[in-house]
Short mmCIF file of C-alpha atoms and ligand atoms in Angstrom, two decimals:
data_model
loop_
_atom_site.label_atom_id
_atom_site.label_comp_id
_atom_site.label_asym_id
_atom_site.label_seq_id
_atom_site.Cartn_x
_atom_site.Cartn_y
_atom_site.Cartn_z
CA MET R 1 0.00 0.00 0.00
CA GLN R 2 2.74 2.41 1.02
CA SER R 3 4.54 1.86 -2.25
CA VAL R 4 1.36 2.53 -4.20
CA ILE R 5 0.94 5.81 -2.35
CA ASN R 6 4.57 6.64 -3.02
CA LEU R 7 4.11 5.91 -6.69
CA VAL R 8 1.03 8.12 -6.88
CA LEU R 9 2.88 10.91 -5.10
CA PHE R 10 5.84 10.45 -7.38
CA VAL R 11 3.77 10.57 -10.55
CA THR R 12 1.84 13.57 -9.23
CA LEU R 13 5.17 15.21 -8.52
CA LEU R 14 6.42 14.54 -12.03
CA TYR R 15 3.43 16.25 -13.59
CA ASN R 16 3.33 19.15 -11.20
CA THR R 17 6.86 20.40 -11.01
CA ASN R 18 6.20 23.13 -13.62
CA ALA R 19 9.86 22.79 -14.43
CA GLU R 20 9.66 24.64 -17.72
CA ASN R 21 8.32 27.90 -16.36
CA GLY R 22 10.41 28.00 -13.21
CA GLN R 23 7.44 27.72 -10.87
CA LEU R 24 7.56 26.03 -7.49
CA PRO R 25 6.25 22.48 -7.50
CA SER R 26 2.55 22.46 -6.65
CA TYR R 27 3.22 20.96 -3.23
CA MET R 28 5.22 24.02 -2.18
CA LYS R 29 4.03 27.54 -1.69
CA LYS R 30 5.73 30.90 -1.83
CA CYS R 31 6.87 32.49 1.41
CA GLU R 32 6.66 36.19 2.12
CA LEU R 33 9.71 37.96 3.50
CA LYS R 34 8.31 39.30 6.77
CA ASP R 35 7.93 38.10 10.35
CA GLY R 36 7.49 34.34 10.34
CA PHE R 37 9.46 33.86 7.13
CA ASP R 38 11.70 31.16 8.61
CA GLU R 39 8.65 29.30 9.94
CA CYS R 40 7.07 29.41 6.49
CA VAL R 41 10.21 28.09 4.78
CA LYS R 42 10.52 25.40 7.44
CA THR R 43 6.95 24.25 6.84
CA GLN R 44 7.56 24.12 3.09
CA ILE R 45 10.72 22.07 3.52
CA GLU R 46 9.15 19.68 6.01
CA LYS R 47 6.15 19.19 3.75
CA SER R 48 8.16 18.55 0.62
CA LEU R 49 11.12 16.62 2.08
CA PRO R 50 9.70 13.12 1.40
CA LEU R 51 9.17 14.05 -2.26
CA PHE R 52 12.20 16.26 -2.77
CA THR R 53 14.57 13.59 -1.44
CA LYS R 54 13.43 11.20 -4.16
CA GLY R 55 14.89 13.62 -6.68
CA ILE R 56 13.17 15.56 -9.44
CA PRO R 57 14.54 14.05 -12.66
CA GLU R 58 13.26 16.72 -15.06
CA LEU R 59 14.83 19.44 -12.94
CA GLY R 60 18.04 17.46 -12.70
CA VAL R 61 17.65 17.33 -8.91
CA PRO R 62 19.42 14.17 -7.80
CA SER R 63 17.95 11.69 -5.35
CA THR R 64 19.09 12.22 -1.79
CA ASP R 65 17.35 9.07 -0.54
CA PRO R 66 19.22 7.01 -1.31
CA VAL R 67 22.41 8.95 -1.89
CA ILE R 68 24.58 6.85 -4.19
CA LEU R 69 28.08 7.00 -2.77
CA ASP R 70 31.45 6.77 -4.45
CA ASP R 71 33.63 3.90 -3.30
CA ILE R 72 35.18 4.41 0.11
CA ALA R 73 38.57 3.02 1.04
CA ILE R 74 40.42 3.37 4.30
CA ASN R 75 44.00 2.18 4.46
CA GLY R 76 46.03 2.62 7.56
CA ASN R 77 46.11 2.22 11.32
CA GLY R 78 46.53 -1.50 10.74
CA LEU R 79 43.13 -1.74 9.11
CA ASN R 80 42.08 -1.76 5.48
CA LEU R 81 38.42 -1.33 4.86
CA SER R 82 36.59 -0.63 1.64
CA PHE R 83 32.97 -0.16 0.64
CA THR R 84 31.77 -0.49 -2.93
CA ASN R 85 28.24 -0.22 -4.41
CA ALA R 86 27.46 1.96 -1.45
CA ALA R 87 24.23 3.84 -0.87
CA MET R 88 22.99 5.85 2.08
CA HIS R 89 19.34 5.55 2.98
CA GLY R 90 17.07 7.47 5.29
CA LEU R 91 17.39 11.18 4.54
CA SER R 92 13.71 11.44 3.64
CA LYS R 93 12.80 10.34 7.16
CA CYS R 94 15.13 12.75 8.92
CA ARG R 95 13.61 15.67 10.72
CA LEU R 96 14.61 19.25 10.36
CA THR R 97 16.23 20.32 13.63
CA GLN R 98 17.39 23.75 12.56
CA LEU R 99 16.64 26.19 9.82
CA LYS R 100 17.75 29.74 9.41
CA VAL R 101 17.49 31.61 6.17
CA ASP R 102 18.97 35.01 6.71
CA ILE R 103 18.22 37.01 3.61
CA GLY R 104 17.75 40.60 2.69
CA ASN R 105 20.91 41.62 4.54
CA GLU R 106 24.38 42.42 3.29
CA GLU R 107 25.53 38.87 3.90
CA GLU R 108 22.94 36.18 3.35
CA VAL R 109 23.25 32.81 5.05
CA PHE R 110 21.51 29.50 5.01
CA ASP R 111 21.78 27.22 8.03
CA LEU R 112 20.11 23.85 8.06
CA ALA R 113 20.36 20.80 10.28
CA PHE R 114 18.64 17.46 10.05
CA LYS R 115 18.65 14.49 12.36
CA GLY R 116 17.66 10.85 12.11
CA ASP R 117 18.92 7.35 11.44
CA LEU R 118 20.93 6.81 8.27
CA SER R 119 21.88 3.39 7.00
CA LEU R 120 24.59 2.49 4.58
CA THR R 121 24.30 -0.58 2.38
CA ALA R 122 27.39 -1.75 0.52
CA LYS R 123 29.74 -4.56 -0.34
CA TYR R 124 32.57 -4.44 2.15
CA ASN R 125 36.06 -5.78 2.34
CA ILE R 126 37.94 -5.66 5.62
CA ASP R 127 41.40 -6.83 6.64
CA GLY R 128 43.46 -5.89 9.65
CA ARG R 129 42.77 -5.16 13.29
CA ILE R 130 40.28 -3.13 15.28
CA LEU R 131 42.37 -2.10 18.29
CA ILE R 132 43.70 -5.53 19.24
CA LEU R 133 41.27 -7.86 17.53
CA PRO R 134 42.00 -9.23 14.07
CA ILE R 135 39.17 -8.89 11.60
CA VAL R 136 38.90 -10.16 8.04
CA GLY R 137 36.03 -10.68 5.63
CA ASP R 138 34.07 -9.54 2.64
CA GLY R 139 30.38 -9.52 1.82
CA ASP R 140 27.29 -7.40 2.43
CA ALA R 141 27.45 -4.60 4.94
CA LEU R 142 24.72 -2.70 6.71
CA VAL R 143 25.99 0.19 8.78
CA THR R 144 23.40 2.16 10.73
CA ALA R 145 24.26 5.53 12.21
CA GLN R 146 21.68 6.27 14.87
CA ASN R 147 20.53 9.78 15.61
CA ILE R 148 23.04 11.38 13.33
CA GLU R 149 22.70 15.14 13.07
CA VAL R 150 24.19 16.99 10.13
CA ASN R 151 24.39 20.76 10.09
CA ILE R 152 25.09 22.61 6.85
CA GLN R 153 25.92 26.30 6.91
CA SER R 154 26.41 28.22 3.74
CA LYS R 155 26.59 31.68 2.30
CA LEU R 156 23.93 32.50 -0.24
CA ALA R 157 24.88 34.14 -3.49
CA HIS R 158 22.68 35.50 -6.25
CA VAL R 159 23.12 34.27 -9.79
CA LYS R 160 21.35 35.72 -12.84
CA ASP R 161 19.94 33.36 -15.46
CA ASN R 162 19.84 34.15 -19.18
CA LYS R 163 16.44 35.82 -18.78
CA GLY R 164 17.91 38.18 -16.20
CA GLN R 165 16.12 36.56 -13.27
CA ASN R 166 17.88 36.14 -9.95
CA HIS R 167 18.49 32.75 -8.38
CA LEU R 168 19.89 31.74 -5.03
CA LYS R 169 22.98 29.59 -4.77
CA LEU R 170 24.71 27.97 -1.80
CA VAL R 171 28.40 28.84 -1.92
CA THR R 172 31.30 27.58 0.20
CA PRO R 173 29.12 25.37 2.42
CA ASN R 174 30.53 24.22 5.76
CA TYR R 175 29.21 21.33 7.75
CA LYS R 176 29.55 19.49 11.01
CA TYR R 177 27.95 16.37 12.36
CA ASP R 178 27.42 14.29 15.41
CA ILE R 179 26.58 10.59 15.70
CA GLN R 180 25.03 9.05 18.78
CA ARG R 181 25.86 5.46 17.99
CA THR R 182 26.72 3.20 15.05
CA ILE R 183 25.84 -0.42 14.49
CA PHE R 184 27.84 -2.52 12.07
CA ASP R 185 26.39 -5.63 10.53
CA LEU R 186 29.05 -7.25 8.37
CA LYS R 187 27.94 -10.50 6.76
CA ASN R 188 30.39 -13.29 6.08
CA LEU R 189 33.20 -12.23 8.40
CA PHE R 190 35.95 -14.83 8.70
CA ASN R 191 34.60 -16.71 5.72
CA GLY R 192 31.36 -17.40 7.53
CA ASN R 193 32.80 -18.58 10.86
CA LYS R 194 29.81 -17.58 12.99
CA GLU R 195 31.41 -17.82 16.45
CA LEU R 196 34.37 -15.67 15.51
CA ALA R 197 32.17 -13.26 13.54
CA LYS R 198 29.83 -12.73 16.46
CA THR R 199 32.57 -11.99 18.98
CA THR R 200 34.35 -9.64 16.61
CA LEU R 201 31.22 -7.77 15.54
CA THR R 202 30.24 -7.27 19.15
CA PHE R 203 33.67 -5.86 19.82
CA ALA R 204 33.51 -3.66 16.72
CA ASN R 205 30.14 -2.31 17.82
CA GLU R 206 31.39 -1.59 21.31
CA ASN R 207 34.26 0.34 19.75
CA TRP R 208 32.30 1.87 16.89
CA ARG R 209 33.88 5.28 17.28
CA GLN R 210 37.25 3.81 16.42
CA LEU R 211 35.92 2.73 13.04
CA MET R 212 33.74 5.76 12.45
CA ASP R 213 36.56 8.25 13.05
CA ASP R 214 37.96 7.13 9.70
CA LEU R 215 34.73 6.13 8.01
CA SER R 216 32.34 8.96 8.63
CA PRO R 217 34.30 11.90 7.18
CA PRO R 218 34.34 10.62 3.59
CA ILE R 219 30.73 9.46 3.86
CA ILE R 220 29.32 12.64 5.37
CA LYS R 221 31.27 14.70 2.86
CA GLN R 222 29.54 12.90 0.02
CA ILE R 223 26.12 13.22 1.62
CA VAL R 224 26.57 16.96 2.14
CA ARG R 225 27.86 17.36 -1.40
CA THR R 226 24.78 15.62 -2.80
CA VAL R 227 22.36 17.58 -0.60
CA VAL R 228 23.98 20.88 -1.60
CA LYS R 229 23.90 19.85 -5.24
CA ALA R 230 20.20 18.99 -5.01
CA ILE R 231 19.34 22.30 -3.33
CA ASN R 232 21.40 24.29 -5.84
CA LYS R 233 19.85 22.48 -8.77
CA PHE R 234 16.46 23.39 -7.42
CA PHE R 235 17.49 27.02 -6.85
CA SER R 236 18.90 27.22 -10.36
CA LYS R 237 15.49 26.27 -11.83
CA VAL R 238 13.21 28.38 -9.67
CA PRO R 239 13.93 32.13 -9.58
CA ILE R 240 13.87 33.91 -6.22
CA SER R 241 10.77 35.86 -7.24
CA ASN R 242 8.85 32.58 -7.60
CA MET R 243 9.90 31.35 -4.15
CA ILE R 244 9.80 34.51 -2.06
CA SER R 245 7.57 37.53 -2.23
CA GLY R 246 8.43 40.91 -0.79
CA TYR R 247 12.10 40.53 -1.60
CA ASN R 248 14.14 42.69 -3.97
C1 LIG I 1 46.58 -2.59 3.72
O1 LIG I 1 46.86 -2.13 2.42
C2 LIG I 1 48.20 -1.75 2.22
C3 LIG I 1 48.31 -1.10 0.86
O2 LIG I 1 47.47 -1.70 -0.09
C4 LIG I 1 49.09 -3.00 2.38
O3 LIG I 1 50.42 -2.66 2.20
C5 LIG I 1 48.88 -3.57 3.78
O4 LIG I 1 49.59 -4.77 3.93
C6 LIG I 1 47.42 -3.83 4.04
N1 LIG I 1 47.24 -4.20 5.44
C7 LIG I 1 46.47 -5.21 5.83
C8 LIG I 1 46.37 -5.40 7.30
O5 LIG I 1 45.86 -5.90 5.03
#
């Protein structure tokens, strides 16, 4: 049932994006630049997040749920670990924990944070040691980062399109993140030796920070890059005047 609803929403979205004339998708409405502006933008984002994160193909807005990740390889500290065919799931179910759109001033900024559980699916290959314990294996991986919060802060620039209309653009975005806990589920460790796999996985999960110190930076970087790209693609299609009223 859920997938039917999703499909209907998706098809509705496809036919309502008004991509050609630079209008907001029908599920979003314009916000007026006055008191309560941030609240209005927040409502629009919250409302459209489940759809927006699926991507808007005809606007060139990439999917952010899942985010398809480049291969990740960590070599060093006595441990080699790689992920291929990796994808990050869950952004559409994250909640907005912070939103500030400071516009109309000399320097315009955009500050957004979201929080939720994100899970990585991939083929993994691991060889080396976690602290003292040897670990080796390859197979399917499911890595779940619980209650991860990502905060993106960016300056906003204005870019003119070929019709002379102004568009917003996120430039030089910064980000930070925090993870409450990570759970690794690595299938086929030690060639399928279940006893050894169980002990080692338990140890890995107790010492998850050790692994995530190396793993999360390249992953989060890619997630932020994709999110920024999606937002900028959207901005590049919809002029400011179609998103915000009362703004020069
Ligand atoms: C990790 O990879 C490096 C370079 O490919 C290699 O020299 C090293 O022996 C590997 N270490 C382990 C523990 O597999």
